[in-house]
Short mmCIF file of C-alpha atoms in Angstrom, two decimals:
data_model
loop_
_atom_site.label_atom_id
_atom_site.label_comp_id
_atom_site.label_asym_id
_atom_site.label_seq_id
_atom_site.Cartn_x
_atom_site.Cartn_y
_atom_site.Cartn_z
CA UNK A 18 88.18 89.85 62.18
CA UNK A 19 88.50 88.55 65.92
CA UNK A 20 90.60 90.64 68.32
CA UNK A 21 94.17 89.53 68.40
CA UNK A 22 94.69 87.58 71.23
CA UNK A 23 97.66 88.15 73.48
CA UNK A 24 98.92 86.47 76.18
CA UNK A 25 101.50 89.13 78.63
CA UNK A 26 103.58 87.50 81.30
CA UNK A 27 103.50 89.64 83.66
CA UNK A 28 104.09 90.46 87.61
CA UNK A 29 105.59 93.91 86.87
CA UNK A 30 104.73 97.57 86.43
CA UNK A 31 104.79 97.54 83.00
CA UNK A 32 102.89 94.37 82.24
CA UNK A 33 100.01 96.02 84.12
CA UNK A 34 100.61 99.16 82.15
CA UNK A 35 100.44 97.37 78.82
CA UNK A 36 97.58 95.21 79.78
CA UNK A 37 95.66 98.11 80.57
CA UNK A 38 96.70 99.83 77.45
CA UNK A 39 95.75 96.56 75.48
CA UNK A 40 92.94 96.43 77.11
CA UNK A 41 91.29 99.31 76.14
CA UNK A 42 91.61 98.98 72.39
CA UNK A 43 89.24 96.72 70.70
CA UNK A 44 91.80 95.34 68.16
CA UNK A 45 93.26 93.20 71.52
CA UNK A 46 92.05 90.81 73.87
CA UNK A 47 94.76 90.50 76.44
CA UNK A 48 94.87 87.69 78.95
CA UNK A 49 97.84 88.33 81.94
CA UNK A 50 99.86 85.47 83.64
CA UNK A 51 101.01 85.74 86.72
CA UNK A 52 103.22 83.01 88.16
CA UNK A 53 100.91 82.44 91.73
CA UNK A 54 103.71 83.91 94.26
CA UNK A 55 102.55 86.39 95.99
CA UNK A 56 99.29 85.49 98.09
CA UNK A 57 97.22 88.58 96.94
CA UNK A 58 98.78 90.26 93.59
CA UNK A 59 98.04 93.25 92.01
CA UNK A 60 95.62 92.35 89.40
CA UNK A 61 96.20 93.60 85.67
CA UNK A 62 93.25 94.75 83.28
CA UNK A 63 91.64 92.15 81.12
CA UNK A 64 91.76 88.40 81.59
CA UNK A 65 93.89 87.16 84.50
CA UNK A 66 95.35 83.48 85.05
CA UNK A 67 97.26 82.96 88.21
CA UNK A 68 99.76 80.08 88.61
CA UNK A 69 102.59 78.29 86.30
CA UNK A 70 101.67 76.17 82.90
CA UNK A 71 104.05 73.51 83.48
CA UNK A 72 106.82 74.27 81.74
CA UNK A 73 107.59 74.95 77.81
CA UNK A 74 105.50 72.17 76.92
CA UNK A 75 102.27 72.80 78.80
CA UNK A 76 102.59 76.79 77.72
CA UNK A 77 103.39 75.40 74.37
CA UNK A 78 99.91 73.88 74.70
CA UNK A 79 98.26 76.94 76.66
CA UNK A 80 99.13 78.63 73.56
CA UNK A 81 97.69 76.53 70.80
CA UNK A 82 94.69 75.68 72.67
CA UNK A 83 93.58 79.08 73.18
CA UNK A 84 94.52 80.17 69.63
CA UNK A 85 97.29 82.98 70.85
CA UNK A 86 98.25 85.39 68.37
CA UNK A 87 101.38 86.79 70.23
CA UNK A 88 103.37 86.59 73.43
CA UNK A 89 104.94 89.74 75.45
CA UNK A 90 107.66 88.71 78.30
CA UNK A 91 106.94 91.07 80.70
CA UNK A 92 108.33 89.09 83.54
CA UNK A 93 111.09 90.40 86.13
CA UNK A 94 114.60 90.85 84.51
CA UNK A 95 115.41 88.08 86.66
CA UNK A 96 112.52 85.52 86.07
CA UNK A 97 115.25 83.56 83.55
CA UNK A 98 113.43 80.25 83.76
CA UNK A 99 110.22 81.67 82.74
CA UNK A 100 111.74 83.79 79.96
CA UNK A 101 113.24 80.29 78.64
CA UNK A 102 110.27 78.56 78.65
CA UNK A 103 108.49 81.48 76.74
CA UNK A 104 111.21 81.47 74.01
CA UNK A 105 111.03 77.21 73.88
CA UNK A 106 107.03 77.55 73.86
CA UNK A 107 106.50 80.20 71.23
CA UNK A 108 108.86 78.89 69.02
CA UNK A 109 107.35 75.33 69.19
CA UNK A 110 103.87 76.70 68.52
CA UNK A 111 104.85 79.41 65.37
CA UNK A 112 104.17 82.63 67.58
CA UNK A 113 105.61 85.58 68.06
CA UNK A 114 107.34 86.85 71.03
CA UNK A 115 108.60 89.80 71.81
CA UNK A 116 110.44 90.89 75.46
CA UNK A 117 109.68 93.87 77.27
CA UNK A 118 112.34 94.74 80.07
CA UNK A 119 113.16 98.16 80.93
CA UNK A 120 116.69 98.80 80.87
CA UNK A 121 118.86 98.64 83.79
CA UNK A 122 120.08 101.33 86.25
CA UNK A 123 123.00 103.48 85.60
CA UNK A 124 125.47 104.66 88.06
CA UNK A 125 126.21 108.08 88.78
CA UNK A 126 128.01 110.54 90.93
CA UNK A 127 128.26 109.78 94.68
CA UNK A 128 127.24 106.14 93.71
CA UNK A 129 129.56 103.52 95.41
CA UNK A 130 128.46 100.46 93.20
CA UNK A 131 130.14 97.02 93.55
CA UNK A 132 128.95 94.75 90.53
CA UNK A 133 128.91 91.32 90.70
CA UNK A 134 127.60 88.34 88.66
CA UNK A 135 124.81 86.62 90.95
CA UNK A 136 124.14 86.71 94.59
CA UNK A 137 126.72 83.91 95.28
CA UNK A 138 129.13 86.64 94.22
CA UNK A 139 126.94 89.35 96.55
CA UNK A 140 127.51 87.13 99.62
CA UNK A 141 130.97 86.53 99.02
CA UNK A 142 131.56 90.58 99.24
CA UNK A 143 129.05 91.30 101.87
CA UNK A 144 131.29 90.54 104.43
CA UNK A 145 134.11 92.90 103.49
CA UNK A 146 131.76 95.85 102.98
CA UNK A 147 129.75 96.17 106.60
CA UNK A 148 127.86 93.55 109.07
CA UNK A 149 124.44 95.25 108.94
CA UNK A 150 122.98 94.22 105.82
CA UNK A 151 119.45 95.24 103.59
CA UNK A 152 119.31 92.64 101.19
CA UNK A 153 116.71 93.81 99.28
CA UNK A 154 117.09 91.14 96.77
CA UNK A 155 113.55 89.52 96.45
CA UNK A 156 112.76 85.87 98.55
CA UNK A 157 114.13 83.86 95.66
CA UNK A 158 117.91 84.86 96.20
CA UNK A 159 118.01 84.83 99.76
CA UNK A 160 118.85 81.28 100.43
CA UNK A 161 122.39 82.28 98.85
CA UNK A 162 123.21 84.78 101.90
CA UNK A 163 122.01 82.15 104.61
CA UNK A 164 125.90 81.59 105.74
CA UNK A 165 126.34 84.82 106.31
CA UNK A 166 127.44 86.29 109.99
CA UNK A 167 126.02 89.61 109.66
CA UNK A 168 122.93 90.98 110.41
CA UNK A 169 120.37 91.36 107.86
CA UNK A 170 117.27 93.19 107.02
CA UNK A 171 114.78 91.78 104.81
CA UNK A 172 111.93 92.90 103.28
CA UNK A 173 109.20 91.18 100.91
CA UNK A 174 105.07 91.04 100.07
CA UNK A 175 104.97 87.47 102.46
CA UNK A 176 107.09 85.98 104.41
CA UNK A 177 109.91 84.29 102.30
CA UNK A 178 110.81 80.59 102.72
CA UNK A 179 113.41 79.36 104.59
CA UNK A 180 117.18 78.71 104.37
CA UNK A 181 117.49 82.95 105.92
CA UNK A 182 120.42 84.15 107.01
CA UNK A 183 120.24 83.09 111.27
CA UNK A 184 120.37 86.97 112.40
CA UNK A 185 117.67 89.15 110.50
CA UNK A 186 114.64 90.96 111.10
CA UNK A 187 111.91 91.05 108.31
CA UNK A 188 109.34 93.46 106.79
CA UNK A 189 106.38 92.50 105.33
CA UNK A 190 105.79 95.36 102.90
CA UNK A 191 104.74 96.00 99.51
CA UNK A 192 106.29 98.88 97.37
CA UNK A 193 106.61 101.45 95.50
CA UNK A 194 108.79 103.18 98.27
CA UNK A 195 109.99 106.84 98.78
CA UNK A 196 113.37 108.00 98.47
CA UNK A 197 112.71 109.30 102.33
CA UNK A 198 110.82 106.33 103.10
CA UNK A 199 114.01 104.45 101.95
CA UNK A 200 116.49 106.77 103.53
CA UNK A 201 114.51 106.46 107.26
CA UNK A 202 114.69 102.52 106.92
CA UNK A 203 118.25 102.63 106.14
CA UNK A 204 118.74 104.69 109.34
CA UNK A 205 116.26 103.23 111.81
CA UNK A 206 118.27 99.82 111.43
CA UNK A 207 121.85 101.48 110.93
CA UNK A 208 122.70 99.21 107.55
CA UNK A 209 126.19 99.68 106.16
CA UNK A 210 125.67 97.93 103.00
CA UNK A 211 122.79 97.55 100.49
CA UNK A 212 122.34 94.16 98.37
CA UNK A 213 120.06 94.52 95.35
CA UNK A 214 119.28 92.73 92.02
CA UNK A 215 120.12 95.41 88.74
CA UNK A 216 115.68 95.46 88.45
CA UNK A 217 116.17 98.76 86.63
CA UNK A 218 113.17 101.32 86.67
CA UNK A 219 112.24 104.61 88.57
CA UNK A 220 110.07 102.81 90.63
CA UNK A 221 112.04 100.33 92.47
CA UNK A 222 115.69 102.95 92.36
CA UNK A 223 114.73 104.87 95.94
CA UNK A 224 117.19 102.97 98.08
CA UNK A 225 120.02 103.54 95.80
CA UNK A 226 119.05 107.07 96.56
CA UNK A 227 119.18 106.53 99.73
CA UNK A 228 121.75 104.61 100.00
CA UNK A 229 123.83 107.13 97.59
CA UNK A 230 122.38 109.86 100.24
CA UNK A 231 123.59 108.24 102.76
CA UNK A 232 127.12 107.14 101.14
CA UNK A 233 126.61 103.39 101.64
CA UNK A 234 128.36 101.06 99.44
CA UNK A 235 125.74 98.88 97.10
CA UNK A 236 126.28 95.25 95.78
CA UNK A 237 124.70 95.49 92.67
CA UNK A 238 124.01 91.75 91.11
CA UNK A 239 123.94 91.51 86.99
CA UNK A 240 120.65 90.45 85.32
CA UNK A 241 120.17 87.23 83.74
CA UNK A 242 121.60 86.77 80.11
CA UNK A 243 119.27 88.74 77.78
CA UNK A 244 117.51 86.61 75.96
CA UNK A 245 118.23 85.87 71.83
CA UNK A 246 114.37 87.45 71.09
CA UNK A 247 113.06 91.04 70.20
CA UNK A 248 113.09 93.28 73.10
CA UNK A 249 111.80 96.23 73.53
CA UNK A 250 112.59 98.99 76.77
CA UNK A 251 108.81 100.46 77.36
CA UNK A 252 105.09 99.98 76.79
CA UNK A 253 104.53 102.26 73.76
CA UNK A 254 107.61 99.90 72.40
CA UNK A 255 105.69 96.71 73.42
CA UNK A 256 102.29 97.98 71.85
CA UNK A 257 103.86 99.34 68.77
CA UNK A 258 105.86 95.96 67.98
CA UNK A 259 102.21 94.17 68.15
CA UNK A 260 100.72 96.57 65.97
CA UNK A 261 103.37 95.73 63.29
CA UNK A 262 103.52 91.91 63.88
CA UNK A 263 100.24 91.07 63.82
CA UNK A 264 99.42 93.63 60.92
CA UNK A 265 99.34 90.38 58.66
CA UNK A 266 97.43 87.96 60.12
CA UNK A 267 94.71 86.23 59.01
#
């Protein structure tokens, strides 16, 4: 019998993990997607295509064409249009999908959280919270806080396309970050109030350390709609699902 092909979208932490996990046992052959925005990614294990399909339809054809035995959603919490086109593409082909997010953060003592729905919501607030601003939100949400009349720091792999709010200074940097590497960048450019998306994971929760540390308020912005698939919360999850939906194939 011929490995079980499956096809991870990926981008995060734990898509790499699973694809290296996948990779390693011979009942797999995992190929990784990665949608092409950042110039120089961090490459998974196993085959690697870079770039989008062309909506449901051409990963609808991506997927019959190279006889895919199962799909795993890795993607950002917050990638919502490519999560739709893998539920519209797998279903229109006959193959399984599963989602694998890890679950969001939780707040807890000394946190001063401020929920809102999406970062029209976030920039609404801002301004009633403090005038020096991280909005460490990823490039894709910052055209929302381009009105605003505060100062903002920015931070992201490249340098993030245009509408930006007029007064901000960026950082090209790529994490994981430090709790103290957090808590010095909060203090070198004295910001009173930290945007973020809800990303969830250890790996990406230093500045609300920091900024807990520190007492700043946070505008926390709500994840996407979860979508109506199976979803699973970690790797061992993700491999384990496989295991028992492809246990029947021919």
């Amino acid at each position: 019998m011929r490995p079980a092909s499956v096809l991870v979208l990926g981008g995060t932490a734990e898509a790499r993990r699973l694809a290296a996990v996948l990779h390693r046992d011979p009942a797999f052959a995992v190929t990784s997607s990665l949608a092409g925005r950042v110039a120089v990614p961090r490459l998974p294990c196993g085959d690697v295509r870079i770039g989008g399909f062309g909506g449901a339809d051409g990963l609808t054809a991506w997927l019959r064409g190279n006889r895919t035995d199962a799909v795993v959603d890795a993607t950002h919490p917050f990638a919502a249009r490519m999560t739709a086109n893998a539920l519209a593409a797998t279903a229109a082909a006959g193959v399984p999908l599963v989602v694998l997010r890890r679950p969001g953060w939780t707040e807890g003592p000394g946190d001063r959280w401020h929920r809102v729905p999406d970062a029209a919501a976030a920039a609404a607030l801002v301004p009633r919270l403090g005038t020096r601003v991280f909005l460490a939100t990823g490039s894709g949400d910052l055209a929302a806080f381009a009105g605003l009349d505060a100062w903002c720091l920015l931070r992201a792999v490249d340098p993030p396309p245009p509408p930006l709010p007029a007064r901000h200074h960026l950082v090209l940097a790529r994490g994981p970050f430090t709790a103290d590497a957090e808590r010095a960048l909060l203090r070198e450019h004295r910001i009173e109030v930290l945007v973020a998306r809800d990303s969830g994971g250890e790996l990406t929760a230093a500045k609300l350390v920091a900024a807990r540390e520190l007492g700043l308020p946070v505008v926390l912005m709500a994840r996407p709609p979860a979508p109506d698939a199976p979803a699973v919360a970690s790797v061992e999850e993700a491999v384990a699902w496989l295991a028992a939906a492809l246990a029947g194939r021919p």
